[in-house]
mmCIF file of N, CA and C in Angstrom:
data_model
loop_
_atom_site.group_PDB
_atom_site.id
_atom_site.type_symbol
_atom_site.label_atom_id
_atom_site.label_comp_id
_atom_site.label_asym_id
_atom_site.label_seq_id
_atom_site.Cartn_x
_atom_site.Cartn_y
_atom_site.Cartn_z
ATOM 1 N N MET D 1 12.369 9.721 -6.095
ATOM 2 C CA MET D 1 12.315 7.946 -5.889
ATOM 3 C C MET D 1 13.812 7.683 -5.843
ATOM 4 N N ASP D 2 14.291 7.823 -4.569
ATOM 5 C CA ASP D 2 15.954 7.598 -3.689
ATOM 6 C C ASP D 2 16.020 6.174 -3.627
ATOM 7 N N ASN D 3 14.886 5.427 -3.170
ATOM 8 C CA ASN D 3 14.767 4.130 -2.944
ATOM 9 C C ASN D 3 14.909 3.242 -3.739
ATOM 10 N N GLU D 4 15.956 2.388 -4.178
ATOM 11 C CA GLU D 4 15.773 1.033 -5.254
ATOM 12 C C GLU D 4 14.580 0.426 -5.282
ATOM 13 N N LYS D 5 13.619 0.232 -4.225
ATOM 14 C CA LYS D 5 13.016 -0.469 -3.892
ATOM 15 C C LYS D 5 11.313 0.103 -3.978
ATOM 16 N N ASP D 6 11.563 1.289 -4.775
ATOM 17 C CA ASP D 6 10.462 2.111 -5.392
ATOM 18 C C ASP D 6 9.508 1.153 -6.352
ATOM 19 N N PHE D 7 8.384 1.377 -6.412
ATOM 20 C CA PHE D 7 7.860 0.886 -7.326
ATOM 21 C C PHE D 7 6.868 1.526 -8.527
ATOM 22 N N LEU D 8 6.582 1.401 -9.603
ATOM 23 C CA LEU D 8 6.070 1.815 -10.292
ATOM 24 C C LEU D 8 4.560 1.191 -11.285
ATOM 25 N N LEU D 9 3.460 1.753 -10.992
ATOM 26 C CA LEU D 9 2.732 0.933 -11.942
ATOM 27 C C LEU D 9 2.491 1.263 -13.158
ATOM 28 N N ILE D 10 2.479 0.819 -14.125
ATOM 29 C CA ILE D 10 2.734 1.259 -15.687
ATOM 30 C C ILE D 10 1.808 0.350 -16.423
ATOM 31 N N ARG D 11 1.056 0.926 -17.365
ATOM 32 C CA ARG D 11 0.242 -0.103 -18.346
ATOM 33 C C ARG D 11 0.951 -1.016 -19.335
ATOM 34 N N ALA D 12 0.698 -2.355 -19.219
ATOM 35 C CA ALA D 12 1.268 -3.119 -20.009
ATOM 36 C C ALA D 12 1.853 -2.764 -21.693
ATOM 37 N N ASP D 13 0.952 -2.049 -21.864
ATOM 38 C CA ASP D 13 0.815 -1.507 -23.691
ATOM 39 C C ASP D 13 1.774 -0.414 -23.539
ATOM 40 N N ALA D 14 2.528 -0.305 -22.753
ATOM 41 C CA ALA D 14 3.463 1.176 -22.486
ATOM 42 C C ALA D 14 5.042 0.378 -22.200
ATOM 43 N N LEU D 15 4.937 -0.739 -22.032
ATOM 44 C CA LEU D 15 6.400 -1.290 -21.943
ATOM 45 C C LEU D 15 6.816 -2.094 -22.849
ATOM 46 N N PRO D 16 7.955 -1.745 -23.134
ATOM 47 C CA PRO D 16 8.832 -2.861 -24.135
ATOM 48 C C PRO D 16 8.566 -4.393 -23.724
ATOM 49 N N SER D 17 8.119 -5.070 -24.780
ATOM 50 C CA SER D 17 7.719 -6.490 -25.002
ATOM 51 C C SER D 17 8.611 -7.488 -24.097
ATOM 52 N N VAL D 18 10.080 -6.797 -23.903
ATOM 53 C CA VAL D 18 10.613 -7.526 -22.997
ATOM 54 C C VAL D 18 10.243 -8.067 -21.522
ATOM 55 N N PHE D 19 9.296 -6.910 -21.042
ATOM 56 C CA PHE D 19 9.662 -7.084 -19.741
ATOM 57 C C PHE D 19 7.957 -8.186 -19.584
ATOM 58 N N LEU D 20 7.001 -8.015 -20.848
ATOM 59 C CA LEU D 20 5.818 -8.828 -21.005
ATOM 60 C C LEU D 20 6.382 -10.129 -21.108
ATOM 61 N N ASN D 21 7.444 -10.778 -21.829
ATOM 62 C CA ASN D 21 8.186 -11.568 -22.173
ATOM 63 C C ASN D 21 8.706 -12.384 -20.885
ATOM 64 N N VAL D 22 9.075 -11.585 -19.818
ATOM 65 C CA VAL D 22 9.773 -11.858 -18.452
ATOM 66 C C VAL D 22 8.658 -12.204 -17.927
ATOM 67 N N VAL D 23 7.319 -11.860 -17.769
ATOM 68 C CA VAL D 23 6.680 -12.081 -16.878
ATOM 69 C C VAL D 23 5.745 -13.662 -17.340
ATOM 70 N N LYS D 24 5.585 -13.596 -18.585
ATOM 71 C CA LYS D 24 5.511 -14.695 -19.456
ATOM 72 C C LYS D 24 6.152 -16.061 -19.093
ATOM 73 N N ALA D 25 7.503 -15.681 -18.940
ATOM 74 C CA ALA D 25 8.366 -16.706 -18.748
ATOM 75 C C ALA D 25 8.287 -17.562 -17.168
ATOM 76 N N LYS D 26 8.121 -16.443 -16.460
ATOM 77 C CA LYS D 26 8.304 -16.869 -14.974
ATOM 78 C C LYS D 26 6.573 -17.635 -14.743
ATOM 79 N N LYS D 27 5.477 -17.229 -15.579
ATOM 80 C CA LYS D 27 4.565 -17.882 -15.433
ATOM 81 C C LYS D 27 4.450 -19.537 -15.761
ATOM 82 N N LEU D 28 5.626 -19.570 -17.214
ATOM 83 C CA LEU D 28 5.468 -20.680 -17.188
ATOM 84 C C LEU D 28 6.545 -21.806 -16.490
ATOM 85 N N ILE D 29 6.967 -21.145 -15.742
ATOM 86 C CA ILE D 29 7.845 -21.980 -14.586
ATOM 87 C C ILE D 29 7.277 -21.982 -13.338
ATOM 88 N N ALA D 30 5.891 -21.404 -12.940
ATOM 89 C CA ALA D 30 5.531 -21.230 -11.835
ATOM 90 C C ALA D 30 4.217 -22.277 -12.202
ATOM 91 N N GLN D 31 3.696 -22.270 -13.542
ATOM 92 C CA GLN D 31 2.878 -23.288 -13.855
ATOM 93 C C GLN D 31 3.432 -24.593 -13.860
ATOM 94 N N GLY D 32 4.700 -25.075 -13.734
ATOM 95 C CA GLY D 32 5.246 -26.198 -14.166
ATOM 96 C C GLY D 32 5.158 -26.586 -15.898
ATOM 97 N N LYS D 33 4.981 -25.311 -16.568
ATOM 98 C CA LYS D 33 4.840 -26.359 -18.087
ATOM 99 C C LYS D 33 6.403 -26.050 -18.591
ATOM 100 N N VAL D 34 7.460 -25.603 -17.807
ATOM 101 C CA VAL D 34 8.828 -25.784 -18.315
ATOM 102 C C VAL D 34 9.323 -26.532 -17.078
ATOM 103 N N LYS D 35 10.804 -26.964 -17.524
ATOM 104 C CA LYS D 35 11.619 -27.777 -16.452
ATOM 105 C C LYS D 35 12.618 -27.087 -15.848
ATOM 106 N N SER D 36 12.646 -25.512 -17.198
ATOM 107 C CA SER D 36 13.960 -24.990 -16.831
ATOM 108 C C SER D 36 14.047 -23.739 -16.814
ATOM 109 N N SER D 37 14.783 -22.431 -16.246
ATOM 110 C CA SER D 37 14.514 -20.957 -16.694
ATOM 111 C C SER D 37 14.699 -20.947 -18.066
ATOM 112 N N SER D 38 15.864 -21.978 -18.561
ATOM 113 C CA SER D 38 16.451 -21.818 -20.048
ATOM 114 C C SER D 38 15.389 -21.781 -20.785
ATOM 115 N N GLN D 39 14.625 -23.147 -20.689
ATOM 116 C CA GLN D 39 13.499 -23.462 -21.492
ATOM 117 C C GLN D 39 12.258 -22.307 -21.337
ATOM 118 N N ALA D 40 12.344 -21.910 -20.299
ATOM 119 C CA ALA D 40 11.188 -20.686 -20.465
ATOM 120 C C ALA D 40 11.544 -19.716 -20.903
ATOM 121 N N ALA D 41 12.505 -19.054 -20.842
ATOM 122 C CA ALA D 41 13.420 -18.126 -21.312
ATOM 123 C C ALA D 41 13.126 -17.933 -23.066
ATOM 124 N N GLN D 42 13.675 -19.331 -23.479
ATOM 125 C CA GLN D 42 13.271 -19.633 -24.937
ATOM 126 C C GLN D 42 11.921 -19.648 -25.352
ATOM 127 N N MET D 43 11.145 -20.115 -24.774
ATOM 128 C CA MET D 43 9.665 -20.236 -24.847
ATOM 129 C C MET D 43 8.964 -19.137 -24.970
ATOM 130 N N ALA D 44 9.706 -17.996 -24.023
ATOM 131 C CA ALA D 44 9.068 -16.712 -24.099
ATOM 132 C C ALA D 44 9.628 -15.785 -25.181
ATOM 133 N N GLY D 45 10.716 -15.908 -25.610
ATOM 134 C CA GLY D 45 11.026 -15.211 -26.810
ATOM 135 C C GLY D 45 12.261 -14.375 -26.103
ATOM 136 N N ILE D 46 13.048 -14.704 -25.313
ATOM 137 C CA ILE D 46 14.014 -13.659 -24.714
ATOM 138 C C ILE D 46 15.386 -14.519 -24.272
ATOM 139 N N SER D 47 16.239 -13.674 -23.708
ATOM 140 C CA SER D 47 17.514 -14.786 -23.737
ATOM 141 C C SER D 47 17.605 -15.044 -22.317
ATOM 142 N N ARG D 48 18.266 -15.967 -21.536
ATOM 143 C CA ARG D 48 18.472 -16.379 -20.081
ATOM 144 C C ARG D 48 18.886 -15.074 -19.563
ATOM 145 N N SER D 49 19.813 -14.255 -19.777
ATOM 146 C CA SER D 49 20.320 -13.277 -19.180
ATOM 147 C C SER D 49 19.338 -12.102 -18.971
ATOM 148 N N VAL D 50 18.391 -11.796 -20.176
ATOM 149 C CA VAL D 50 17.385 -10.958 -19.651
ATOM 150 C C VAL D 50 16.613 -11.313 -18.830
ATOM 151 N N PHE D 51 16.229 -12.534 -19.041
ATOM 152 C CA PHE D 51 15.134 -13.315 -18.060
ATOM 153 C C PHE D 51 15.876 -13.285 -16.552
ATOM 154 N N TYR D 52 17.010 -13.419 -16.292
ATOM 155 C CA TYR D 52 17.623 -13.373 -14.827
ATOM 156 C C TYR D 52 17.721 -11.557 -14.927
ATOM 157 N N LYS D 53 18.108 -11.125 -15.686
ATOM 158 C CA LYS D 53 18.083 -9.595 -15.052
ATOM 159 C C LYS D 53 16.989 -8.862 -14.689
ATOM 160 N N TYR D 54 15.790 -9.724 -14.989
ATOM 161 C CA TYR D 54 14.700 -8.539 -14.526
ATOM 162 C C TYR D 54 13.547 -9.533 -14.055
ATOM 163 N N LYS D 55 13.735 -10.780 -13.371
ATOM 164 C CA LYS D 55 12.887 -11.607 -12.967
ATOM 165 C C LYS D 55 12.813 -11.452 -11.666
ATOM 166 N N ASP D 56 13.642 -10.916 -10.828
ATOM 167 C CA ASP D 56 13.046 -10.354 -9.799
ATOM 168 C C ASP D 56 12.358 -8.604 -9.572
ATOM 169 N N SER D 57 12.188 -8.228 -10.785
ATOM 170 C CA SER D 57 11.784 -6.925 -10.484
ATOM 171 C C SER D 57 10.667 -6.888 -11.459
ATOM 172 N N VAL D 58 10.153 -7.580 -12.172
ATOM 173 C CA VAL D 58 8.896 -7.311 -12.770
ATOM 174 C C VAL D 58 7.728 -8.330 -12.582
ATOM 175 N N PHE D 59 6.598 -8.112 -12.223
ATOM 176 C CA PHE D 59 5.493 -8.663 -11.557
ATOM 177 C C PHE D 59 4.373 -8.471 -12.323
ATOM 178 N N GLU D 60 3.503 -9.163 -12.479
ATOM 179 C CA GLU D 60 1.684 -8.850 -12.834
ATOM 180 C C GLU D 60 1.218 -8.567 -11.902
ATOM 181 N N TYR D 61 0.499 -7.519 -12.253
ATOM 182 C CA TYR D 61 -0.743 -6.900 -11.090
ATOM 183 C C TYR D 61 -1.975 -7.270 -11.866
ATOM 184 N N ASP D 62 -2.495 -8.051 -11.056
ATOM 185 C CA ASP D 62 -3.840 -8.419 -11.238
ATOM 186 C C ASP D 62 -5.047 -7.563 -10.447
ATOM 187 N N THR D 63 -5.495 -6.515 -11.402
ATOM 188 C CA THR D 63 -6.844 -5.627 -10.484
ATOM 189 C C THR D 63 -7.628 -6.570 -10.182
ATOM 190 N N VAL D 64 -8.315 -7.628 -10.843
ATOM 191 C CA VAL D 64 -9.506 -8.535 -10.599
ATOM 192 C C VAL D 64 -9.403 -8.883 -9.370
ATOM 193 N N ALA D 65 -7.911 -9.678 -9.172
ATOM 194 C CA ALA D 65 -7.571 -10.620 -8.033
ATOM 195 C C ALA D 65 -7.555 -9.459 -6.774
ATOM 196 N N SER D 66 -6.831 -8.413 -6.767
ATOM 197 C CA SER D 66 -6.685 -7.565 -5.658
ATOM 198 C C SER D 66 -7.835 -7.024 -5.466
ATOM 199 N N ASP D 67 -9.017 -6.811 -6.285
ATOM 200 C CA ASP D 67 -10.198 -6.222 -5.502
ATOM 201 C C ASP D 67 -11.192 -7.149 -5.246
ATOM 202 N N HIS D 68 -10.972 -8.384 -5.291
ATOM 203 C CA HIS D 68 -11.650 -9.561 -4.924
ATOM 204 C C HIS D 68 -10.934 -10.481 -3.594
ATOM 205 N N ILE D 69 -10.447 -9.657 -3.003
ATOM 206 C CA ILE D 69 -9.683 -10.771 -1.554
ATOM 207 C C ILE D 69 -9.978 -9.690 -0.343
ATOM 208 N N ILE D 70 -10.501 -10.549 0.630
ATOM 209 C CA ILE D 70 -10.640 -10.316 1.907
ATOM 210 C C ILE D 70 -9.935 -10.528 3.045
ATOM 211 N N THR D 71 -9.770 -10.186 4.025
ATOM 212 C CA THR D 71 -9.324 -10.705 5.136
ATOM 213 C C THR D 71 -10.022 -10.303 6.247
ATOM 214 N N LEU D 72 -10.261 -11.688 6.938
ATOM 215 C CA LEU D 72 -11.287 -11.712 8.045
ATOM 216 C C LEU D 72 -10.295 -12.045 9.443
ATOM 217 N N SER D 73 -11.003 -11.438 10.290
ATOM 218 C CA SER D 73 -10.418 -11.248 11.659
ATOM 219 C C SER D 73 -11.753 -12.169 12.518
ATOM 220 N N VAL D 74 -10.724 -13.573 13.084
ATOM 221 C CA VAL D 74 -11.877 -14.451 13.567
ATOM 222 C C VAL D 74 -11.631 -15.139 14.870
ATOM 223 N N LEU D 75 -12.303 -15.083 15.823
ATOM 224 C CA LEU D 75 -11.977 -15.677 17.322
ATOM 225 C C LEU D 75 -12.643 -16.535 17.632
ATOM 226 N N LEU D 76 -11.660 -17.610 17.797
ATOM 227 C CA LEU D 76 -12.445 -18.892 17.875
ATOM 228 C C LEU D 76 -12.152 -19.493 19.194
ATOM 229 N N TYR D 77 -12.895 -20.813 19.632
ATOM 230 C CA TYR D 77 -12.782 -21.408 20.800
ATOM 231 C C TYR D 77 -11.452 -22.166 20.523
ATOM 232 N N ASP D 78 -10.778 -22.736 21.458
ATOM 233 C CA ASP D 78 -9.367 -23.630 21.338
ATOM 234 C C ASP D 78 -9.951 -25.053 21.278
ATOM 235 N N GLU D 79 -10.574 -25.585 20.532
ATOM 236 C CA GLU D 79 -11.061 -26.643 20.417
ATOM 237 C C GLU D 79 -10.645 -27.307 18.790
ATOM 238 N N GLN D 80 -10.457 -28.868 18.768
ATOM 239 C CA GLN D 80 -10.159 -29.323 17.502
ATOM 240 C C GLN D 80 -11.344 -29.357 16.736
ATOM 241 N N GLY D 81 -10.898 -28.836 15.439
ATOM 242 C CA GLY D 81 -11.963 -28.985 14.304
ATOM 243 C C GLY D 81 -12.616 -27.656 14.322
ATOM 244 N N ILE D 82 -12.722 -26.468 15.133
ATOM 245 C CA ILE D 82 -13.128 -25.500 14.634
ATOM 246 C C ILE D 82 -12.713 -24.908 13.577
ATOM 247 N N LEU D 83 -11.563 -24.554 13.559
ATOM 248 C CA LEU D 83 -10.796 -23.742 12.317
ATOM 249 C C LEU D 83 -11.193 -24.329 11.090
ATOM 250 N N SER D 84 -10.860 -25.763 11.268
ATOM 251 C CA SER D 84 -11.593 -26.457 9.895
ATOM 252 C C SER D 84 -12.850 -26.217 9.512
ATOM 253 N N SER D 85 -13.644 -26.329 10.896
ATOM 254 C CA SER D 85 -15.225 -26.009 9.896
ATOM 255 C C SER D 85 -15.206 -24.689 9.194
ATOM 256 N N VAL D 86 -14.617 -23.726 9.855
ATOM 257 C CA VAL D 86 -14.810 -22.173 9.183
ATOM 258 C C VAL D 86 -14.142 -22.080 7.635
ATOM 259 N N LEU D 87 -13.127 -23.083 7.528
ATOM 260 C CA LEU D 87 -12.463 -23.372 6.357
ATOM 261 C C LEU D 87 -13.571 -23.829 5.503
ATOM 262 N N SER D 88 -13.989 -25.030 6.168
ATOM 263 C CA SER D 88 -14.857 -25.637 5.220
ATOM 264 C C SER D 88 -15.910 -25.023 4.577
ATOM 265 N N GLU D 89 -16.588 -24.097 5.825
ATOM 266 C CA GLU D 89 -17.870 -23.173 5.330
ATOM 267 C C GLU D 89 -17.178 -22.360 4.317
ATOM 268 N N MET D 90 -16.031 -21.821 4.474
ATOM 269 C CA MET D 90 -15.703 -20.627 3.478
ATOM 270 C C MET D 90 -15.834 -21.366 2.057
ATOM 271 N N SER D 91 -15.246 -22.420 2.056
ATOM 272 C CA SER D 91 -14.876 -22.925 0.778
ATOM 273 C C SER D 91 -16.326 -23.462 0.033
ATOM 274 N N ALA D 92 -17.110 -23.744 0.972
ATOM 275 C CA ALA D 92 -18.663 -24.070 0.667
ATOM 276 C C ALA D 92 -19.197 -23.152 0.123
ATOM 277 N N GLN D 93 -18.761 -21.579 0.530
ATOM 278 C CA GLN D 93 -19.365 -20.534 0.016
ATOM 279 C C GLN D 93 -19.164 -20.085 -1.322
ATOM 280 N N GLY D 94 -17.451 -20.726 -1.569
ATOM 281 C CA GLY D 94 -17.078 -20.423 -3.006
ATOM 282 C C GLY D 94 -15.749 -19.141 -2.452
ATOM 283 N N ALA D 95 -15.384 -19.325 -1.640
ATOM 284 C CA ALA D 95 -14.151 -18.851 -1.075
ATOM 285 C C ALA D 95 -12.959 -19.292 -1.616
ATOM 286 N N ASN D 96 -11.796 -18.766 -1.895
ATOM 287 C CA ASN D 96 -10.781 -19.546 -2.099
ATOM 288 C C ASN D 96 -9.691 -18.944 -1.339
ATOM 289 N N ILE D 97 -9.449 -20.016 -0.250
ATOM 290 C CA ILE D 97 -8.381 -19.687 0.960
ATOM 291 C C ILE D 97 -6.695 -19.047 0.349
ATOM 292 N N LEU D 98 -6.382 -17.734 1.066
ATOM 293 C CA LEU D 98 -5.180 -17.602 0.567
ATOM 294 C C LEU D 98 -3.933 -17.955 1.778
ATOM 295 N N THR D 99 -4.305 -17.328 2.851
ATOM 296 C CA THR D 99 -3.381 -17.410 4.192
ATOM 297 C C THR D 99 -4.231 -17.703 5.147
ATOM 298 N N ILE D 100 -3.599 -18.262 5.984
ATOM 299 C CA ILE D 100 -4.440 -18.352 7.445
ATOM 300 C C ILE D 100 -3.147 -18.199 8.281
ATOM 301 N N ASN D 101 -3.425 -17.228 9.486
ATOM 302 C CA ASN D 101 -2.582 -16.963 10.636
ATOM 303 C C ASN D 101 -3.294 -17.032 11.908
ATOM 304 N N GLN D 102 -2.588 -18.127 12.689
ATOM 305 C CA GLN D 102 -3.415 -18.027 13.866
ATOM 306 C C GLN D 102 -2.528 -18.107 15.321
ATOM 307 N N SER D 103 -2.847 -17.326 16.257
ATOM 308 C CA SER D 103 -1.960 -16.794 17.492
ATOM 309 C C SER D 103 -2.138 -18.219 18.030
ATOM 310 N N ILE D 104 -1.288 -18.134 19.269
ATOM 311 C CA ILE D 104 -1.644 -19.100 20.358
ATOM 312 C C ILE D 104 -2.635 -18.837 21.197
ATOM 313 N N PRO D 105 -3.135 -19.728 21.675
ATOM 314 C CA PRO D 105 -4.840 -19.908 22.502
ATOM 315 C C PRO D 105 -4.341 -19.005 23.736
ATOM 316 N N VAL D 106 -5.150 -17.925 24.237
ATOM 317 C CA VAL D 106 -5.183 -17.635 25.386
ATOM 318 C C VAL D 106 -6.731 -17.461 26.072
ATOM 319 N N ASP D 107 -6.716 -17.998 27.206
ATOM 320 C CA ASP D 107 -7.919 -17.918 27.748
ATOM 321 C C ASP D 107 -9.037 -18.558 27.178
ATOM 322 N N GLY D 108 -8.694 -19.705 26.254
ATOM 323 C CA GLY D 108 -9.593 -20.867 25.845
ATOM 324 C C GLY D 108 -9.956 -20.138 24.482
ATOM 325 N N VAL D 109 -9.432 -19.133 23.592
ATOM 326 C CA VAL D 109 -9.847 -18.606 22.308
ATOM 327 C C VAL D 109 -8.408 -18.179 21.723
ATOM 328 N N ALA D 110 -8.134 -18.105 20.165
ATOM 329 C CA ALA D 110 -7.640 -18.181 19.456
ATOM 330 C C ALA D 110 -7.997 -17.136 18.443
ATOM 331 N N HIS D 111 -7.019 -16.149 17.982
ATOM 332 C CA HIS D 111 -7.244 -15.063 17.096
ATOM 333 C C HIS D 111 -6.758 -15.351 15.896
ATOM 334 N N VAL D 112 -7.595 -15.783 14.659
ATOM 335 C CA VAL D 112 -6.977 -16.332 13.379
ATOM 336 C C VAL D 112 -7.323 -15.162 12.200
ATOM 337 N N SER D 113 -6.788 -14.850 11.221
ATOM 338 C CA SER D 113 -6.765 -13.944 10.364
ATOM 339 C C SER D 113 -6.895 -14.818 8.873
ATOM 340 N N ILE D 114 -7.413 -14.584 8.290
ATOM 341 C CA ILE D 114 -7.809 -15.249 6.979
ATOM 342 C C ILE D 114 -8.170 -14.443 6.027
ATOM 343 N N SER D 115 -7.041 -14.866 4.754
ATOM 344 C CA SER D 115 -7.406 -13.932 3.546
ATOM 345 C C SER D 115 -7.805 -14.702 2.737
ATOM 346 N N ALA D 116 -8.501 -14.180 1.809
ATOM 347 C CA ALA D 116 -9.261 -15.621 0.879
ATOM 348 C C ALA D 116 -9.745 -14.633 -0.418
ATOM 349 N N ARG D 117 -9.801 -15.335 -1.581
ATOM 350 C CA ARG D 117 -9.930 -14.486 -2.632
ATOM 351 C C ARG D 117 -11.742 -14.894 -2.763
ATOM 352 N N ILE D 118 -12.498 -13.878 -3.086
ATOM 353 C CA ILE D 118 -14.089 -14.243 -3.212
ATOM 354 C C ILE D 118 -14.416 -13.922 -4.428
ATOM 355 N N ASP D 119 -13.963 -13.784 -5.573
ATOM 356 C CA ASP D 119 -14.454 -13.512 -7.031
ATOM 357 C C ASP D 119 -15.477 -14.474 -7.333
ATOM 358 N N ALA D 120 -14.994 -15.963 -7.216
ATOM 359 C CA ALA D 120 -16.019 -16.713 -7.735
ATOM 360 C C ALA D 120 -17.123 -17.108 -6.592
ATOM 361 N N MET D 121 -17.375 -16.393 -5.545
ATOM 362 C CA MET D 121 -18.157 -16.757 -4.488
ATOM 363 C C MET D 121 -19.570 -16.105 -4.445
ATOM 364 N N PRO D 122 -20.660 -16.732 -4.936
ATOM 365 C CA PRO D 122 -22.014 -16.211 -5.327
ATOM 366 C C PRO D 122 -22.559 -15.653 -3.738
ATOM 367 N N THR D 123 -22.221 -15.916 -2.824
ATOM 368 C CA THR D 123 -22.734 -15.491 -1.424
ATOM 369 C C THR D 123 -21.897 -14.167 -1.058
ATOM 370 N N SER D 124 -22.736 -13.003 -0.738
ATOM 371 C CA SER D 124 -22.344 -11.919 -0.150
ATOM 372 C C SER D 124 -21.471 -12.015 0.909
ATOM 373 N N ILE D 125 -20.657 -10.870 0.953
ATOM 374 C CA ILE D 125 -19.343 -10.835 2.545
ATOM 375 C C ILE D 125 -20.509 -10.917 3.273
ATOM 376 N N GLY D 126 -21.452 -9.990 3.469
ATOM 377 C CA GLY D 126 -22.224 -10.475 4.960
ATOM 378 C C GLY D 126 -22.895 -11.409 4.867
ATOM 379 N N GLY D 127 -23.219 -11.909 3.724
ATOM 380 C CA GLY D 127 -24.016 -13.411 4.108
ATOM 381 C C GLY D 127 -22.936 -14.595 4.731
ATOM 382 N N LEU D 128 -21.443 -14.366 4.129
ATOM 383 C CA LEU D 128 -20.569 -15.571 4.270
ATOM 384 C C LEU D 128 -20.155 -15.016 6.083
ATOM 385 N N LEU D 129 -20.451 -13.986 6.472
ATOM 386 C CA LEU D 129 -20.120 -13.520 7.738
ATOM 387 C C LEU D 129 -21.071 -13.801 8.548
ATOM 388 N N GLU D 130 -22.348 -13.790 8.250
ATOM 389 C CA GLU D 130 -23.651 -14.202 8.673
ATOM 390 C C GLU D 130 -23.539 -15.867 9.101
ATOM 391 N N LYS D 131 -22.999 -16.686 7.836
ATOM 392 C CA LYS D 131 -23.045 -17.833 8.198
ATOM 393 C C LYS D 131 -21.747 -18.476 9.028
ATOM 394 N N LEU D 132 -20.507 -17.874 8.969
ATOM 395 C CA LEU D 132 -19.657 -18.035 9.930
ATOM 396 C C LEU D 132 -19.861 -17.949 11.194
ATOM 397 N N SER D 133 -20.490 -16.914 11.550
ATOM 398 C CA SER D 133 -20.827 -16.566 12.949
ATOM 399 C C SER D 133 -21.609 -17.698 13.716
ATOM 400 N N LYS D 134 -22.493 -18.399 12.913
ATOM 401 C CA LYS D 134 -23.585 -19.095 13.361
ATOM 402 C C LYS D 134 -22.431 -20.279 13.620
ATOM 403 N N LEU D 135 -21.403 -20.574 13.147
ATOM 404 C CA LEU D 135 -20.883 -21.957 13.419
ATOM 405 C C LEU D 135 -20.210 -22.115 14.879
ATOM 406 N N TYR D 136 -20.324 -23.281 15.398
ATOM 407 C CA TYR D 136 -20.047 -23.405 16.809
ATOM 408 C C TYR D 136 -18.645 -23.228 17.071
ATOM 409 N N GLY D 137 -18.365 -22.463 17.975
ATOM 410 C CA GLY D 137 -16.813 -22.314 18.179
ATOM 411 C C GLY D 137 -16.175 -20.663 17.588
ATOM 412 N N VAL D 138 -17.226 -20.320 16.815
ATOM 413 C CA VAL D 138 -17.146 -19.023 16.430
ATOM 414 C C VAL D 138 -17.524 -17.908 17.330
ATOM 415 N N VAL D 139 -16.560 -17.122 17.903
ATOM 416 C CA VAL D 139 -16.969 -15.839 19.189
ATOM 417 C C VAL D 139 -17.421 -14.752 18.285
ATOM 418 N N GLU D 140 -16.413 -14.602 17.290
ATOM 419 C CA GLU D 140 -16.627 -13.013 16.446
ATOM 420 C C GLU D 140 -15.715 -13.283 14.980
ATOM 421 N N VAL D 141 -16.610 -12.623 14.452
ATOM 422 C CA VAL D 141 -15.783 -12.748 12.901
ATOM 423 C C VAL D 141 -16.169 -11.388 12.030
ATOM 424 N N LYS D 142 -14.947 -10.786 11.637
ATOM 425 C CA LYS D 142 -15.289 -9.166 11.242
ATOM 426 C C LYS D 142 -14.493 -9.280 10.159
ATOM 427 N N ASN D 143 -14.929 -8.778 9.044
ATOM 428 C CA ASN D 143 -14.108 -8.133 7.726
ATOM 429 C C ASN D 143 -13.300 -6.857 8.102
ATOM 430 N N ILE D 144 -11.966 -7.056 8.316
ATOM 431 C CA ILE D 144 -11.048 -6.167 8.310
ATOM 432 C C ILE D 144 -10.312 -5.525 7.022
ATOM 433 N N MET D 145 -10.332 -6.321 5.943
ATOM 434 C CA MET D 145 -10.023 -5.584 4.497
ATOM 435 C C MET D 145 -10.756 -6.209 3.374
ATOM 436 N N GLY D 146 -10.916 -5.569 2.451
ATOM 437 C CA GLY D 146 -11.626 -5.957 1.362
ATOM 438 C C GLY D 146 -12.740 -5.359 1.418
ATOM 439 N N LYS D 147 -13.539 -5.634 -0.096
ATOM 440 C CA LYS D 147 -14.882 -5.256 -0.392
ATOM 441 C C LYS D 147 -15.826 -5.909 0.449
#
């Protein structure tokens, strides 16, 4: 491990509690439950200096969330409302959209990649792909990453 940016995955119960408390403080800030990092550190039971020392180095890993994320590659007509209908259908099927990246349209079509959390989706991924492929303006839809 020669690089400062190398990562380790360690079970939480094997770590000193200070790291867990840094994660707790970061959550309090992210969720808007506190107004400052000082308040977050105090509520988490750590000093401000400890919070600042580790805040950019300690992250929570959620295996459930990472196991339930898909990325779709979608080719769409370059027409108003097509992407919106795709996103609406995904939402209706229980997918939670995380990211959208759309290229500039060429020859009347645009490539879009969409990442979504699907842990609350009752429909199978195959069922979702089938529904999306039947929408007007969807030329092609593929699951490129995820279960």
